[in-house]
Short mmCIF file of C-alpha atoms and ligand atoms in Angstrom, two decimals:
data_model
loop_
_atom_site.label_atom_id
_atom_site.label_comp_id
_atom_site.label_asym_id
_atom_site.label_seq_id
_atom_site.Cartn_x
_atom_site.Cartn_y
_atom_site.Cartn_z
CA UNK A 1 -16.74 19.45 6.41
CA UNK A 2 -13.14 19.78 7.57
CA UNK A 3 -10.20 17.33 6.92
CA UNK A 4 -10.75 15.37 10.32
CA UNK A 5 -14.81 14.95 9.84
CA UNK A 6 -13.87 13.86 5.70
CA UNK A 7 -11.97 10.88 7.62
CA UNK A 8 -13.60 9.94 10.48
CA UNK A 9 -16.46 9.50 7.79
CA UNK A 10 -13.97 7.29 6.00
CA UNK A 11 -12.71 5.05 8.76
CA UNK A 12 -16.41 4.33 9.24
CA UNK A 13 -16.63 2.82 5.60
CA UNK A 14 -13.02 1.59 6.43
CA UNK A 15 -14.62 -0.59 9.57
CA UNK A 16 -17.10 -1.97 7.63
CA UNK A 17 -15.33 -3.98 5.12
CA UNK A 18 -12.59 -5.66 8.03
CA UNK A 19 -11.65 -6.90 10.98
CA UNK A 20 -10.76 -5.34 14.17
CA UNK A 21 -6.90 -6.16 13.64
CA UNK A 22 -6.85 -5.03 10.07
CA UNK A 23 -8.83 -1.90 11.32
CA UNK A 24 -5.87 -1.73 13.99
CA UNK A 25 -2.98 -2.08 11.49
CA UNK A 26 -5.08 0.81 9.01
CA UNK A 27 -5.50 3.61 11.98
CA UNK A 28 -1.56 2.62 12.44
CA UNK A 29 -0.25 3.24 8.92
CA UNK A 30 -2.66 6.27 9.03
CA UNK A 31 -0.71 7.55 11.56
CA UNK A 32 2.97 7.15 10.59
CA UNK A 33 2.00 7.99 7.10
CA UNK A 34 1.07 11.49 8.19
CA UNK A 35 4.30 11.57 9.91
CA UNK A 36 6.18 10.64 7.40
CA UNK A 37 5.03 13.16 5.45
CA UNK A 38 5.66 16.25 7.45
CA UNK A 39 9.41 14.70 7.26
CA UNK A 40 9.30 14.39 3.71
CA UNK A 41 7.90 17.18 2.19
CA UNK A 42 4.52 15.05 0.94
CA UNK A 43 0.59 16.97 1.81
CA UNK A 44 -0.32 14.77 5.00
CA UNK A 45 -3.36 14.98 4.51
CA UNK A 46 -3.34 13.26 1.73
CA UNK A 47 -0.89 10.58 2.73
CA UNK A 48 -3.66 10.64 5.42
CA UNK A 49 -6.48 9.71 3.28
CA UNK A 50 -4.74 7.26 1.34
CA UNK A 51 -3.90 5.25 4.17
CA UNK A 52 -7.32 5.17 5.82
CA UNK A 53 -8.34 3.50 2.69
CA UNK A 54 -5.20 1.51 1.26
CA UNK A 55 -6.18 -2.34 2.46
CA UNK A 56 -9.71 -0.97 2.20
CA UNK A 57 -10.40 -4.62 -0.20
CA UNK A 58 -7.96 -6.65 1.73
CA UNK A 59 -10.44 -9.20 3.32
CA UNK A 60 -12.73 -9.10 0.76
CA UNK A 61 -13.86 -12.55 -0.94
CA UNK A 62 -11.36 -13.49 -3.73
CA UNK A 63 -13.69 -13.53 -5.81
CA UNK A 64 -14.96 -10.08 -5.58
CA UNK A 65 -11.42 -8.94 -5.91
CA UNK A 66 -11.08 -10.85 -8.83
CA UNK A 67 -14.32 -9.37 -10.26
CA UNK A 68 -13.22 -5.72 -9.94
CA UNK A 69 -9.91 -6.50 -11.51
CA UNK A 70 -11.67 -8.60 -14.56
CA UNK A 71 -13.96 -5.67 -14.42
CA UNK A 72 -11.15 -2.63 -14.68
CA UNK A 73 -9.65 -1.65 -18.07
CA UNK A 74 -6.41 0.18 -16.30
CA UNK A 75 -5.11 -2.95 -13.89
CA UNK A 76 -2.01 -4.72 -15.24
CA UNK A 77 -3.02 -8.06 -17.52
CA UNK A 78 -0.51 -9.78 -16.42
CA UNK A 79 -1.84 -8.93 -12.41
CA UNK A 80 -3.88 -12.29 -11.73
CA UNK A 81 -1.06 -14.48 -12.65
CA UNK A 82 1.00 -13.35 -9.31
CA UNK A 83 -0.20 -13.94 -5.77
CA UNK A 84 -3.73 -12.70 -4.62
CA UNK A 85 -2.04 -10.94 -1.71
CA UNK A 86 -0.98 -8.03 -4.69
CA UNK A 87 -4.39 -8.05 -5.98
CA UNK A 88 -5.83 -5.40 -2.79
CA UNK A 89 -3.87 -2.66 -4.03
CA UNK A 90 -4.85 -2.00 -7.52
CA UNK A 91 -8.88 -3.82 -6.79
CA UNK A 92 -8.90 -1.57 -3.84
CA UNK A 93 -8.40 1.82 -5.93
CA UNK A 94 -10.79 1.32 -8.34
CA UNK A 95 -13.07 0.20 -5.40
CA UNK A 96 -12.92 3.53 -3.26
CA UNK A 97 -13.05 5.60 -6.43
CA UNK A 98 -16.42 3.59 -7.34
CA UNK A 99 -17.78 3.52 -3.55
CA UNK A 100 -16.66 6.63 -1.88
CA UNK A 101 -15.87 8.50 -4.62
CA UNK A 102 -12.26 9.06 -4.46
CA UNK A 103 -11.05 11.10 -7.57
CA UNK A 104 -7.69 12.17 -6.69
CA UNK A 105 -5.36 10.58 -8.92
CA UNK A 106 -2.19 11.24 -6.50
CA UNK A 107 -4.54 9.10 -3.65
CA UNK A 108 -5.58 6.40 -6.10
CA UNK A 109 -1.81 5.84 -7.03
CA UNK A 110 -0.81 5.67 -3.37
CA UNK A 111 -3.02 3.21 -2.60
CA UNK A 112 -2.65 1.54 -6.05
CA UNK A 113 1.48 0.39 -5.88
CA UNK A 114 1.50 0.27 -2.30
CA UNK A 115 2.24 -3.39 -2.34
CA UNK A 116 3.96 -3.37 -5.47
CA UNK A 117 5.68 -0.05 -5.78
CA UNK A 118 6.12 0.63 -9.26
CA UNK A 119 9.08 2.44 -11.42
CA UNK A 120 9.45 6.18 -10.63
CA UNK A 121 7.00 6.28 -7.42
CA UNK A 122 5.98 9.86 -5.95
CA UNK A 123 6.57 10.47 -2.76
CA UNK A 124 3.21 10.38 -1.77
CA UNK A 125 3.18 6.56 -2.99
CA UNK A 126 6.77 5.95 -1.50
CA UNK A 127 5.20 7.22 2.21
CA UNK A 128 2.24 5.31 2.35
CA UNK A 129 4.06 1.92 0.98
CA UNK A 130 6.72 2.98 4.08
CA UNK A 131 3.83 3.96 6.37
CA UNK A 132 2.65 0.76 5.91
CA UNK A 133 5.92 -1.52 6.45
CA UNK A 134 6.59 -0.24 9.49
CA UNK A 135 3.57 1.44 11.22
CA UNK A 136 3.92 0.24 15.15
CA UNK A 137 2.30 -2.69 14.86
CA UNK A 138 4.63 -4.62 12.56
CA UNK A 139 6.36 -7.16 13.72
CA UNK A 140 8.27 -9.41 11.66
CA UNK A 141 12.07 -9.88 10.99
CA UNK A 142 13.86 -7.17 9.68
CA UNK A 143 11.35 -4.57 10.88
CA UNK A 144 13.66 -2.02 12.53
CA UNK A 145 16.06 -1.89 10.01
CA UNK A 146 13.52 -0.44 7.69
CA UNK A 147 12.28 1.88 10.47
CA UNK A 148 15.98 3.05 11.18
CA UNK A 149 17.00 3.14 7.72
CA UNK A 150 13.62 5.57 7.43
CA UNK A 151 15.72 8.63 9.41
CA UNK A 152 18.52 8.10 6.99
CA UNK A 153 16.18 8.72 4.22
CA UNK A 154 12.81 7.29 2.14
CA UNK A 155 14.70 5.21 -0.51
CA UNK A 156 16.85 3.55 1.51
CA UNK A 157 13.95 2.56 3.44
CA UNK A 158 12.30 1.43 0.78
CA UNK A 159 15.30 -0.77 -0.64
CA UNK A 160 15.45 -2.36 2.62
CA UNK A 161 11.58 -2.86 2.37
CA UNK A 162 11.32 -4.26 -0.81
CA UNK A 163 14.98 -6.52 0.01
CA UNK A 164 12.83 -8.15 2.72
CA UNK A 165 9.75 -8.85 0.60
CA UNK A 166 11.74 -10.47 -2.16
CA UNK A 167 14.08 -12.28 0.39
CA UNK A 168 10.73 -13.46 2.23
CA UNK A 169 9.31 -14.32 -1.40
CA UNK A 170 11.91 -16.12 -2.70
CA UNK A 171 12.86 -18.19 0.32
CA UNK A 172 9.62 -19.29 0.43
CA UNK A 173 10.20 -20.30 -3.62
CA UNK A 174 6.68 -18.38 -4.43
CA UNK A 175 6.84 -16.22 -7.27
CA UNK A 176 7.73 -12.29 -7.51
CA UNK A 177 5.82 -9.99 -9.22
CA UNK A 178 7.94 -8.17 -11.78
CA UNK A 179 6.96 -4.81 -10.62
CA UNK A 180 8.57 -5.61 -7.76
CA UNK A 181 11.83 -6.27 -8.96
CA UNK A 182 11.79 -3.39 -11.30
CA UNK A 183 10.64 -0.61 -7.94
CA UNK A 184 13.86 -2.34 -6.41
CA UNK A 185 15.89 -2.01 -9.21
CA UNK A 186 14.82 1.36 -9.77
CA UNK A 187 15.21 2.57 -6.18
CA UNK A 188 18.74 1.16 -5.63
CA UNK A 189 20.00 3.01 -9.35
CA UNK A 190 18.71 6.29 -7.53
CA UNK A 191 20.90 5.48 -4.20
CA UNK A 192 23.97 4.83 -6.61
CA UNK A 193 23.34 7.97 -8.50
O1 DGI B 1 -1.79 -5.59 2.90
P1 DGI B 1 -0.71 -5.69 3.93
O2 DGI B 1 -0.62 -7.04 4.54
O3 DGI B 1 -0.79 -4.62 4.97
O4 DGI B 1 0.70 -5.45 3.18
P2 DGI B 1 0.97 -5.45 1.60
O5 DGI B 1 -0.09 -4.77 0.86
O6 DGI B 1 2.37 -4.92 1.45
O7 DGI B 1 0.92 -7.00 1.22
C1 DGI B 1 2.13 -7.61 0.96
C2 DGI B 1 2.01 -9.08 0.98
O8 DGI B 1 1.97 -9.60 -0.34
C3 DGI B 1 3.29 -9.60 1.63
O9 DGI B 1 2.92 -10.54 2.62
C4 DGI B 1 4.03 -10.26 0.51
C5 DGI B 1 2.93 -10.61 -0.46
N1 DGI B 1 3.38 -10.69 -1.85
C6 DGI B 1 3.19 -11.77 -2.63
N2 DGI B 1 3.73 -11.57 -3.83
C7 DGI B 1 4.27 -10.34 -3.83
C8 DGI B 1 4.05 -9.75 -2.57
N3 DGI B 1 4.45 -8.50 -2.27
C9 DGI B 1 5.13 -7.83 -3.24
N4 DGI B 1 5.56 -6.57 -2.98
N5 DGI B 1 5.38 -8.34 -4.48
C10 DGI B 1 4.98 -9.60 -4.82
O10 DGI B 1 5.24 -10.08 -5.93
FE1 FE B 2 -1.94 -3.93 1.57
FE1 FE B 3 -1.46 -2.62 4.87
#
């Protein structure tokens, strides 16, 4: 089986667990998360792969989410005290390695901290956490500042990313994961050398 038959097989798993607009917004961050990999040095098809299957838990029941995560020894304690939307990430790993069999522990991190992000990121996690702000069917404020600051280069995209996220979270007064902070912490030391 080839690279393009290994994921077609995959979207079809992909399809079964969400809607058509989810499916939409997954086929899109597939897309500009191969493409951002040929610019950045990062195995596409990889970066492929893990985007095909990074919301794969993302309309899931709550409480199956929850169940994995109770169920995981490697997902952050602290995890379920923070907003369910940050649950998919790290539930949604441990579900593709249990269900499809996913063993590739580069693939697993990328779809892992792609809400999150998390302190020293690979590049393979940093493209499909891009791939995924700013894949062509986003549309929210601030979008093409993130996609312009992506020529300039990945971690300026990614401060701009993660800027919006906390400026969204904390105008809204809900709370911020610490991870969070600490990825955009980290990410602006780098641009500051
Ligand atoms: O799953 P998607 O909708 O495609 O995107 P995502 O996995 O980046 O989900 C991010 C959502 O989670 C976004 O609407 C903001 C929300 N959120 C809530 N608390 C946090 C958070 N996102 C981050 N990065 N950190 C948080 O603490
Ligand atoms: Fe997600
Ligand atoms: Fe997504």
């Amino acid at each position: 089986m080839n690279h393009e038959q290994y994921c077609e097989g995959l979207i079809e798993s992909v399809k079964r667990q969400m809607n058509e607009r989810r499916l939409h917004h997954t086929l899109g961050v597939a897309r500009t998360a191969k493409e951002l990999a040929r610019r950045f040095g990062v195995d596409p098809e990889k970066a492929e792969i893990a985007a095909i299957l990074h919301d794969y838990c993302k309309q899931w029941p709550e409480e199956k989410i929850r169940k994995v995560i109770e169920t995981t020894t490697d997902v952050p304690e602290d995890l379920l005290l923070y907003s369910k939307e940050i649950w998919h990430a790290h539930a949604g790993a441990e579900i593709v390695r249990r269900e499809l069999e996913i063993e590739d522990e580069e693939i697993l991190n990328a779809i892992r901290y792609h809400t999150t992000g998390r302190i020293e990121m690979s590049l393979l996690e940093k493209v499909v956490c891009l791939a995924d702000y700013i894949e062509p069917g986003r549309k929210y404020p601030g979008v093409n500042e993130i996609r312009r600051q992506a020529v300039s280069g990945i971690d300026q995209a990614l401060v701009e990313a993660f800027a919006n996220t906390i400026s969204f979270l904390v105008q809204r007064k809900s709370k911020v994961y610490p991870v969070t902070f600490l990825t955009y912490n980290n990410l602006v030391g780098k641009l500051e050398g």
